[in-house]
PDB file of C-alpha atoms and ligand atoms in Angstrom:
ATOM      1  CA  MET A1125      93.062  92.858 143.104  1.00 39.00           C
ATOM      2  CA  ILE A1126      94.442  93.299 139.639  1.00 41.00           C
ATOM      3  CA  THR A1127      95.941  90.908 137.130  1.00 36.00           C
ATOM      4  CA  CYS A1128      98.897  91.501 134.897  1.00 37.00           C
ATOM      5  CA  GLN A1129      97.947  90.634 131.334  1.00 39.00           C
ATOM      6  CA  ARG A1130     101.370  89.159 130.680  1.00 38.00           C
ATOM      7  CA  GLN A1131     101.969  87.303 133.917  1.00 37.00           C
ATOM      8  CA  ARG A1132      98.322  86.138 134.144  1.00 38.00           C
ATOM      9  CA  ARG A1133      98.234  86.201 137.896  1.00 38.00           C
ATOM     10  CA  PRO A1134      97.196  88.632 140.540  1.00 38.00           C
ATOM     11  CA  VAL A1135     100.068  90.983 140.930  1.00 37.00           C
ATOM     12  CA  HIS A1136     100.922  94.584 140.820  1.00 41.00           C
ATOM     13  CA  CYS A1137     102.492  94.901 137.429  1.00 39.00           C
ATOM     14  CA  PRO A1138     105.001  97.712 137.216  1.00 37.00           C
ATOM     15  CA  ALA A1139     104.662  97.804 133.468  1.00 40.00           C
ATOM     16  CA  GLY A1140     101.006  98.639 133.762  1.00 38.00           C
ATOM     17  CA  HIS A1141      99.550  95.539 132.042  1.00 40.00           C
ATOM     18  CA  PHE A1142      96.492  95.710 134.233  1.00 35.00           C
ATOM     19  CA  LEU A1143      93.212  93.932 133.945  1.00 34.00           C
ATOM     20  CA  ALA A1144      90.534  93.690 136.549  1.00 34.00           C
ATOM     21  CA  VAL A1145      90.147  90.276 138.135  1.00 34.00           C
ATOM     22  CA  GLY A1146      87.450  88.419 136.288  1.00 35.00           C
ATOM     23  CA  ALA A1147      88.473  89.841 132.993  1.00 36.00           C
ATOM     24  CA  THR A1148      91.137  87.196 132.459  1.00 34.00           C
ATOM     25  CA  ALA A1149      88.687  84.758 130.893  1.00 36.00           C
ATOM     26  CA  LEU A1150      87.403  87.489 128.687  1.00 36.00           C
ATOM     27  CA  LEU A1151      90.955  88.192 127.708  1.00 37.00           C
ATOM     28  CA  GLY A1152      91.172  84.675 126.314  1.00 35.00           C
ATOM     29  CA  LEU A1153      88.133  85.270 124.173  1.00 38.00           C
ATOM     30  CA  GLY A1154      89.459  88.586 123.093  1.00 37.00           C
ATOM     31  CA  ALA A1155      92.805  87.172 122.077  1.00 38.00           C
ATOM     32  CA  ALA A1156      91.082  84.571 119.905  1.00 42.00           C
ATOM     33  CA  GLY A1157      88.496  86.877 118.466  1.00 42.00           C
ATOM     34  CA  ALA A1158      90.463  90.068 117.957  1.00 47.00           C
ATOM     35  CA  THR A1159      88.050  92.624 116.511  1.00 54.00           C
ATOM     36  CA  PRO A1160      84.563  91.681 115.361  1.00 57.00           C
ATOM     37  CA  ALA A1161      85.563  92.636 111.806  1.00 62.00           C
ATOM     38  CA  ALA A1162      88.542  90.306 111.858  1.00 59.00           C
ATOM     39  CA  ALA A1163      86.450  87.492 113.266  1.00 49.00           C
ATOM     40  CA  ARG A1164      83.914  88.062 110.539  1.00 55.00           C
ATOM     41  CA  ALA A1165      86.609  88.028 107.877  1.00 54.00           C
ATOM     42  CA  ARG A1166      87.789  84.608 109.000  1.00 58.00           C
ATOM     43  CA  ARG A1167      84.347  83.155 108.373  1.00 81.00           C
ATOM     44  CA  LEU A1168      84.079  84.393 104.791  1.00 94.00           C
ATOM     45  CA  PRO A1169      83.453  81.575 102.335  1.00 95.00           C
ATOM     46  CA  THR A1170      86.099  80.684  99.781  1.00 96.00           C
ATOM     47  CA  PRO A1171      85.126  80.776  96.097  1.00 97.00           C
ATOM     48  CA  GLU A1172      84.765  77.199  94.854  1.00 98.00           C
ATOM     49  CA  ARG A1173      86.715  76.320  91.729  1.00 97.00           C
ATOM     50  CA  GLU A1174      85.491  72.780  91.343  1.00 97.00           C
ATOM     51  CA  VAL A1175      82.470  70.635  92.039  1.00 97.00           C
ATOM     52  CA  VAL A1176      82.959  67.604  94.244  1.00 96.00           C
ATOM     53  CA  ALA A1177      80.512  65.073  92.844  1.00 96.00           C
ATOM     54  CA  GLY A1178      82.458  61.926  92.063  1.00 96.00           C
ATOM     55  CA  PRO A1179      84.595  60.654  89.201  1.00 98.00           C
ATOM     56  CA  MET A1180      83.998  62.085  85.732  1.00 98.00           C
ATOM     57  CA  VAL A1181      81.395  64.548  86.957  1.00 98.00           C
ATOM     58  CA  MET A1182      81.738  68.198  86.007  1.00 98.00           C
ATOM     59  CA  ALA A1183      79.621  71.351  85.810  1.00 98.00           C
ATOM     60  CA  LEU A1184      78.744  73.693  82.969  1.00 98.00           C
ATOM     61  CA  THR A1185      77.940  77.305  83.819  1.00 98.00           C
ATOM     62  CA  PHE A1186      76.599  80.152  81.705  1.00 98.00           C
ATOM     63  CA  ASP A1187      76.952  83.774  82.772  1.00 97.00           C
ATOM     64  CA  ASP A1188      75.489  87.198  81.995  1.00 94.00           C
ATOM     65  CA  GLY A1189      72.068  86.070  80.804  1.00 94.00           C
ATOM     66  CA  PRO A1190      69.366  85.457  80.375  1.00 94.00           C
ATOM     67  CA  SER A1191      69.349  86.356  76.708  1.00 93.00           C
ATOM     68  CA  PRO A1192      66.184  86.052  74.646  1.00 93.00           C
ATOM     69  CA  GLN A1193      68.278  85.029  71.662  1.00 93.00           C
ATOM     70  CA  TYR A1194      71.006  82.728  72.967  1.00 96.00           C
ATOM     71  CA  THR A1195      69.784  81.240  76.237  1.00 97.00           C
ATOM     72  CA  PRO A1196      66.989  79.291  74.509  1.00 97.00           C
ATOM     73  CA  GLN A1197      69.551  77.885  72.075  1.00 98.00           C
ATOM     74  CA  VAL A1198      71.740  76.771  74.973  1.00 98.00           C
ATOM     75  CA  LEU A1199      68.704  75.245  76.668  1.00 98.00           C
ATOM     76  CA  ASP A1200      67.808  73.366  73.495  1.00 98.00           C
ATOM     77  CA  VAL A1201      71.254  71.768  73.352  1.00 98.00           C
ATOM     78  CA  LEU A1202      71.234  70.865  77.038  1.00 98.00           C
ATOM     79  CA  ARG A1203      67.780  69.354  76.745  1.00 98.00           C
ATOM     80  CA  ALA A1204      68.810  67.273  73.746  1.00 98.00           C
ATOM     81  CA  TYR A1205      71.483  65.615  75.862  1.00 98.00           C
ATOM     82  CA  GLY A1206      69.630  65.589  79.172  1.00 98.00           C
ATOM     83  CA  VAL A1207      72.259  67.797  80.791  1.00 98.00           C
ATOM     84  CA  ARG A1208      71.650  70.197  83.679  1.00 98.00           C
ATOM     85  CA  ALA A1209      73.699  73.372  83.976  1.00 98.00           C
ATOM     86  CA  THR A1210      73.912  76.519  86.071  1.00 98.00           C
ATOM     87  CA  PHE A1211      72.932  79.945  84.760  1.00 98.00           C
ATOM     88  CA  PHE A1212      74.467  82.884  86.622  1.00 98.00           C
ATOM     89  CA  VAL A1213      72.053  85.632  85.700  1.00 97.00           C
ATOM     90  CA  CYS A1214      72.222  89.402  86.032  1.00 95.00           C
ATOM     91  CA  GLY A1215      69.246  90.913  87.793  1.00 94.00           C
ATOM     92  CA  ASP A1216      68.571  93.511  85.150  1.00 91.00           C
ATOM     93  CA  ASN A1217      68.324  90.805  82.492  1.00 93.00           C
ATOM     94  CA  VAL A1218      66.012  88.802  84.736  1.00 95.00           C
ATOM     95  CA  GLY A1219      63.573  91.681  84.701  1.00 91.00           C
ATOM     96  CA  LEU A1220      63.864  92.095  80.938  1.00 92.00           C
ATOM     97  CA  TYR A1221      63.442  88.423  80.067  1.00 94.00           C
ATOM     98  CA  PRO A1222      61.438  86.699  82.789  1.00 96.00           C
ATOM     99  CA  ASP A1223      60.084  84.015  80.476  1.00 97.00           C
ATOM    100  CA  VAL A1224      63.611  82.815  79.779  1.00 97.00           C
ATOM    101  CA  VAL A1225      64.286  82.539  83.505  1.00 98.00           C
ATOM    102  CA  ARG A1226      61.114  80.547  83.968  1.00 98.00           C
ATOM    103  CA  ARG A1227      62.180  78.139  81.219  1.00 98.00           C
ATOM    104  CA  ILE A1228      65.610  77.695  82.852  1.00 98.00           C
ATOM    105  CA  VAL A1229      63.915  76.770  86.110  1.00 98.00           C
ATOM    106  CA  ALA A1230      61.247  74.603  84.497  1.00 98.00           C
ATOM    107  CA  GLU A1231      63.881  72.520  82.747  1.00 98.00           C
ATOM    108  CA  GLY A1232      65.657  71.746  85.989  1.00 98.00           C
ATOM    109  CA  HIS A1233      68.705  73.961  85.781  1.00 98.00           C
ATOM    110  CA  ALA A1234      70.159  75.978  88.621  1.00 98.00           C
ATOM    111  CA  VAL A1235      69.899  79.760  88.618  1.00 98.00           C
ATOM    112  CA  GLY A1236      72.764  81.597  90.293  1.00 98.00           C
ATOM    113  CA  ASN A1237      73.220  85.234  91.223  1.00 98.00           C
ATOM    114  CA  HIS A1238      75.657  87.226  89.038  1.00 97.00           C
ATOM    115  CA  SER A1239      74.905  90.691  90.495  1.00 97.00           C
ATOM    116  CA  TRP A1240      72.392  93.162  89.168  1.00 95.00           C
ATOM    117  CA  SER A1241      74.344  95.099  86.535  1.00 92.00           C
ATOM    118  CA  HIS A1242      77.718  93.344  86.354  1.00 93.00           C
ATOM    119  CA  PRO A1243      80.017  95.891  88.018  1.00 93.00           C
ATOM    120  CA  HIS A1244      83.471  95.301  89.467  1.00 94.00           C
ATOM    121  CA  LEU A1245      82.272  94.675  93.011  1.00 96.00           C
ATOM    122  CA  GLY A1246      85.656  95.573  94.469  1.00 96.00           C
ATOM    123  CA  GLU A1247      85.107  99.128  93.286  1.00 96.00           C
ATOM    124  CA  LEU A1248      81.750  99.566  95.025  1.00 97.00           C
ATOM    125  CA  SER A1249      80.817 100.472  98.572  1.00 97.00           C
ATOM    126  CA  ALA A1250      79.740  97.632 100.829  1.00 97.00           C
ATOM    127  CA  ALA A1251      76.190  98.956 100.690  1.00 98.00           C
ATOM    128  CA  ASP A1252      76.166  99.000  96.902  1.00 98.00           C
ATOM    129  CA  VAL A1253      77.584  95.473  96.762  1.00 98.00           C
ATOM    130  CA  ARG A1254      74.825  94.296  99.052  1.00 98.00           C
ATOM    131  CA  GLY A1255      72.255  96.036  96.870  1.00 98.00           C
ATOM    132  CA  GLN A1256      73.631  94.418  93.699  1.00 97.00           C
ATOM    133  CA  ILE A1257      73.317  90.958  95.205  1.00 98.00           C
ATOM    134  CA  GLN A1258      70.109  91.372  97.196  1.00 98.00           C
ATOM    135  CA  ARG A1259      68.176  92.945  94.300  1.00 98.00           C
ATOM    136  CA  THR A1260      69.120  90.008  92.105  1.00 98.00           C
ATOM    137  CA  GLN A1261      68.091  87.517  94.792  1.00 98.00           C
ATOM    138  CA  ASP A1262      64.726  89.205  94.958  1.00 98.00           C
ATOM    139  CA  ALA A1263      64.314  89.380  91.174  1.00 98.00           C
ATOM    140  CA  VAL A1264      65.060  85.691  90.660  1.00 98.00           C
ATOM    141  CA  ALA A1265      62.792  84.706  93.535  1.00 98.00           C
ATOM    142  CA  LYS A1266      59.963  86.799  92.124  1.00 98.00           C
ATOM    143  CA  VAL A1267      60.317  85.585  88.546  1.00 97.00           C
ATOM    144  CA  GLY A1268      61.652  82.071  88.986  1.00 96.00           C
ATOM    145  CA  GLY A1269      60.003  81.151  92.255  1.00 96.00           C
ATOM    146  CA  ARG A1270      63.196  80.194  94.045  1.00 94.00           C
ATOM    147  CA  THR A1271      65.977  82.113  95.732  1.00 98.00           C
ATOM    148  CA  PRO A1272      69.488  81.472  94.408  1.00 98.00           C
ATOM    149  CA  VAL A1273      71.991  79.682  96.612  1.00 98.00           C
ATOM    150  CA  LEU A1274      74.947  80.164  94.265  1.00 98.00           C
ATOM    151  CA  PHE A1275      76.792  83.396  93.500  1.00 98.00           C
ATOM    152  CA  ARG A1276      79.455  84.297  90.974  1.00 98.00           C
ATOM    153  CA  ALA A1277      81.110  87.691  91.053  1.00 98.00           C
ATOM    154  CA  PRO A1278      81.365  89.538  87.749  1.00 96.00           C
ATOM    155  CA  TYR A1279      84.929  89.250  86.413  1.00 94.00           C
ATOM    156  CA  GLY A1280      85.619  86.835  89.265  1.00 96.00           C
ATOM    157  CA  ASP A1281      86.040  89.866  91.508  1.00 96.00           C
ATOM    158  CA  PHE A1282      85.082  88.166  94.774  1.00 97.00           C
ATOM    159  CA  ALA A1283      85.596  91.206  96.976  1.00 96.00           C
ATOM    160  CA  ASP A1284      85.361  90.752 100.731  1.00 97.00           C
ATOM    161  CA  ALA A1285      82.210  92.850 100.718  1.00 97.00           C
ATOM    162  CA  ALA A1286      80.623  90.367  98.310  1.00 98.00           C
ATOM    163  CA  LEU A1287      81.775  87.354 100.317  1.00 98.00           C
ATOM    164  CA  THR A1288      80.336  88.975 103.422  1.00 97.00           C
ATOM    165  CA  VAL A1289      76.963  89.239 101.726  1.00 97.00           C
ATOM    166  CA  CYS A1290      77.305  85.620 100.591  1.00 97.00           C
ATOM    167  CA  ALA A1291      77.832  84.583 104.202  1.00 96.00           C
ATOM    168  CA  ASP A1292      74.846  86.623 105.317  1.00 96.00           C
ATOM    169  CA  LEU A1293      72.506  85.310 102.620  1.00 97.00           C
ATOM    170  CA  GLY A1294      73.679  81.696 102.564  1.00 96.00           C
ATOM    171  CA  LEU A1295      75.116  82.028  99.061  1.00 98.00           C
ATOM    172  CA  ARG A1296      78.005  79.824  97.949  1.00 98.00           C
ATOM    173  CA  PRO A1297      80.575  81.722  95.870  1.00 98.00           C
ATOM    174  CA  ILE A1298      81.298  79.723  92.723  1.00 98.00           C
ATOM    175  CA  SER A1299      84.366  80.402  90.617  1.00 98.00           C
ATOM    176  CA  TRP A1300      85.533  78.213  87.721  1.00 98.00           C
ATOM    177  CA  SER A1301      88.415  76.013  86.625  1.00 98.00           C
ATOM    178  CA  VAL A1302      88.012  76.022  82.832  1.00 98.00           C
ATOM    179  CA  ASP A1303      87.793  79.358  81.033  1.00 98.00           C
ATOM    180  CA  PRO A1304      87.612  79.153  77.233  1.00 98.00           C
ATOM    181  CA  SER A1305      87.207  82.960  76.976  1.00 95.00           C
ATOM    182  CA  ASP A1306      84.146  82.462  74.821  1.00 95.00           C
ATOM    183  CA  TRP A1307      83.095  86.060  75.529  1.00 90.00           C
ATOM    184  CA  ALA A1308      85.929  87.220  73.255  1.00 90.00           C
ATOM    185  CA  ASN A1309      84.578  85.186  70.317  1.00 91.00           C
ATOM    186  CA  PRO A1310      87.804  83.364  69.435  1.00 95.00           C
ATOM    187  CA  GLY A1311      85.890  80.935  67.197  1.00 97.00           C
ATOM    188  CA  ALA A1312      83.625  78.034  68.103  1.00 98.00           C
ATOM    189  CA  GLY A1313      86.351  75.511  67.358  1.00 98.00           C
ATOM    190  CA  THR A1314      88.787  77.258  69.658  1.00 98.00           C
ATOM    191  CA  ILE A1315      86.204  77.442  72.452  1.00 98.00           C
ATOM    192  CA  ALA A1316      85.440  73.740  72.092  1.00 98.00           C
ATOM    193  CA  ASP A1317      89.133  72.819  72.011  1.00 98.00           C
ATOM    194  CA  ARG A1318      89.771  74.806  75.184  1.00 98.00           C
ATOM    195  CA  VAL A1319      86.883  73.173  77.026  1.00 98.00           C
ATOM    196  CA  LEU A1320      87.928  69.686  75.937  1.00 98.00           C
ATOM    197  CA  ALA A1321      91.532  70.353  76.893  1.00 98.00           C
ATOM    198  CA  GLY A1322      90.562  71.580  80.341  1.00 98.00           C
ATOM    199  CA  ALA A1323      87.848  69.076  81.166  1.00 98.00           C
ATOM    200  CA  ALA A1324      88.511  66.864  84.176  1.00 98.00           C
ATOM    201  CA  THR A1325      86.696  65.426  87.158  1.00 98.00           C
ATOM    202  CA  GLY A1326      85.277  68.338  89.115  1.00 98.00           C
ATOM    203  CA  SER A1327      85.737  70.946  86.379  1.00 98.00           C
ATOM    204  CA  ILE A1328      83.546  74.014  86.431  1.00 98.00           C
ATOM    205  CA  VAL A1329      83.388  75.425  82.899  1.00 98.00           C
ATOM    206  CA  LEU A1330      82.771  79.139  82.389  1.00 98.00           C
ATOM    207  CA  ASN A1331      80.583  80.085  79.420  1.00 97.00           C
ATOM    208  CA  HIS A1332      78.466  83.106  78.539  1.00 96.00           C
ATOM    209  CA  ASP A1333      74.926  82.892  77.199  1.00 96.00           C
ATOM    210  CA  GLY A1334      73.991  86.534  77.652  1.00 91.00           C
ATOM    211  CA  THR A1335      75.138  90.091  77.571  1.00 80.00           C
ATOM    212  CA  GLU A1336      76.054  91.727  80.791  1.00 71.00           C
ATOM    213  CA  GLY A1337      74.045  94.721  81.817  1.00 49.00           C
ATOM    214  CA  GLY A1338      71.311  94.173  79.269  1.00 49.00           C
ATOM    215  CA  ASP A1339      71.436  94.408  75.504  1.00 50.00           C
ATOM    216  CA  ASP A1340      72.177  98.121  75.628  1.00 54.00           C
ATOM    217  CA  ASN A1341      75.415  97.432  77.442  1.00 55.00           C
ATOM    218  CA  PRO A1342      77.181  94.556  75.707  1.00 56.00           C
ATOM    219  CA  ALA A1343      80.215  92.914  77.174  1.00 52.00           C
ATOM    220  CA  PRO A1344      83.467  94.531  76.088  1.00 48.00           C
ATOM    221  CA  GLY A1345      84.686  92.984  72.862  1.00 47.00           C
ATOM    222  CA  SER A1346      81.745  90.671  72.460  1.00 51.00           C
ATOM    223  CA  GLY A1347      79.132  92.752  70.774  1.00 57.00           C
ATOM    224  CA  GLY A1348      76.720  90.541  72.638  1.00 81.00           C
ATOM    225  CA  ASP A1349      77.087  87.764  70.044  1.00 89.00           C
ATOM    226  CA  ARG A1350      77.044  84.376  71.782  1.00 94.00           C
ATOM    227  CA  SER A1351      76.578  82.265  68.671  1.00 95.00           C
ATOM    228  CA  GLN A1352      80.099  80.848  69.008  1.00 96.00           C
ATOM    229  CA  THR A1353      79.338  79.746  72.548  1.00 97.00           C
ATOM    230  CA  VAL A1354      76.266  77.879  71.335  1.00 98.00           C
ATOM    231  CA  ALA A1355      78.096  76.306  68.390  1.00 98.00           C
ATOM    232  CA  ALA A1356      80.948  75.238  70.659  1.00 98.00           C
ATOM    233  CA  LEU A1357      78.508  73.649  73.105  1.00 98.00           C
ATOM    234  CA  ARG A1358      76.968  71.616  70.296  1.00 98.00           C
ATOM    235  CA  SER A1359      80.454  70.384  69.485  1.00 98.00           C
ATOM    236  CA  TYR A1360      82.074  69.658  72.828  1.00 98.00           C
ATOM    237  CA  LEU A1361      79.076  68.418  74.813  1.00 98.00           C
ATOM    238  CA  PRO A1362      78.613  65.137  72.884  1.00 98.00           C
ATOM    239  CA  GLU A1363      82.374  64.613  72.939  1.00 98.00           C
ATOM    240  CA  LEU A1364      82.482  64.946  76.707  1.00 98.00           C
ATOM    241  CA  ILE A1365      79.537  62.583  77.070  1.00 98.00           C
ATOM    242  CA  ASP A1366      81.220  60.061  74.779  1.00 98.00           C
ATOM    243  CA  ALA A1367      84.333  60.355  76.949  1.00 98.00           C
ATOM    244  CA  GLY A1368      82.272  59.310  79.962  1.00 98.00           C
ATOM    245  CA  TYR A1369      81.522  62.623  81.632  1.00 98.00           C
ATOM    246  CA  SER A1370      78.269  63.473  83.315  1.00 98.00           C
ATOM    247  CA  PHE A1371      77.127  66.864  84.517  1.00 98.00           C
ATOM    248  CA  THR A1372      75.745  68.358  87.676  1.00 98.00           C
ATOM    249  CA  THR A1373      75.125  71.697  89.355  1.00 98.00           C
ATOM    250  CA  PRO A1374      77.166  72.868  92.356  1.00 98.00           C
ATOM    251  CA  ASP A1375      74.119  73.353  94.574  1.00 97.00           C
ATOM    252  CA  ALA A1376      73.498  69.599  94.476  1.00 96.00           C
ATOM    253  CA  HIS A1377      76.762  68.858  96.308  1.00 95.00           C
ATOM    254  CA  PRO A1378      78.381  70.284  99.418  1.00 91.00           C
ATOM    255  CA  PRO A1379      81.628  72.197  98.999  1.00 89.00           C
ATOM    256  CA  ARG A1380      84.902  70.440  99.652  1.00 83.00           C
TER     257      ARG A1380
HETATM  258 ZN1  LIG B  28      79.808  87.980  83.865  1.00 92.82          ZN
END
């Protein structure tokens, strides 16, 4: 006996929509699952733009480090105010400055994965994307003693290949909601004003404490100078605290 796929009953279908009896149930699964690739795509995590941790709680993040010059200055400010932050590090910098990574971890901050060498992940092969992320996981685990659970794509380029790796490795993709463009060095006052203007419950603030790709490959337009970022932090952090904000790291709270 045969079953017409459209009529769903044993019949000789003149249009040729034939399935063997017994395959009808499988057809249901197939219709829901389409191709394995499509099914996989539906499970990809969505980049998180805010932290869900209660009223007046937000998150500070610092990308492209660690830097032997600027990361310790950022850590000094955070320590002075008892604030924990997230550092999205590049794997090549982790290898260059392991002591800085160890201090980040020792002082209770979260270390996230920001790829190995800060490429546009959407321009790489799936294998190269996986290599960028996995190598950095391994480097942080080796140096810092813990494997990252947070990932931020360079340039916010959360390509499907990167999100697939996130799903495979249990990494949460973390975007941001407040971008003061500190990397462009617009002035510490401007950076602080932008952060204060954007701050709200759940905000994730994007900052940069390091230089992507190592000191030999500074971020475009930055020259690798993060002094404005540090000066801005010294300015806006006490203002936010006075306004009633507290700070957390995304890994401490489940996504929305
Ligand atoms: Zn970056």
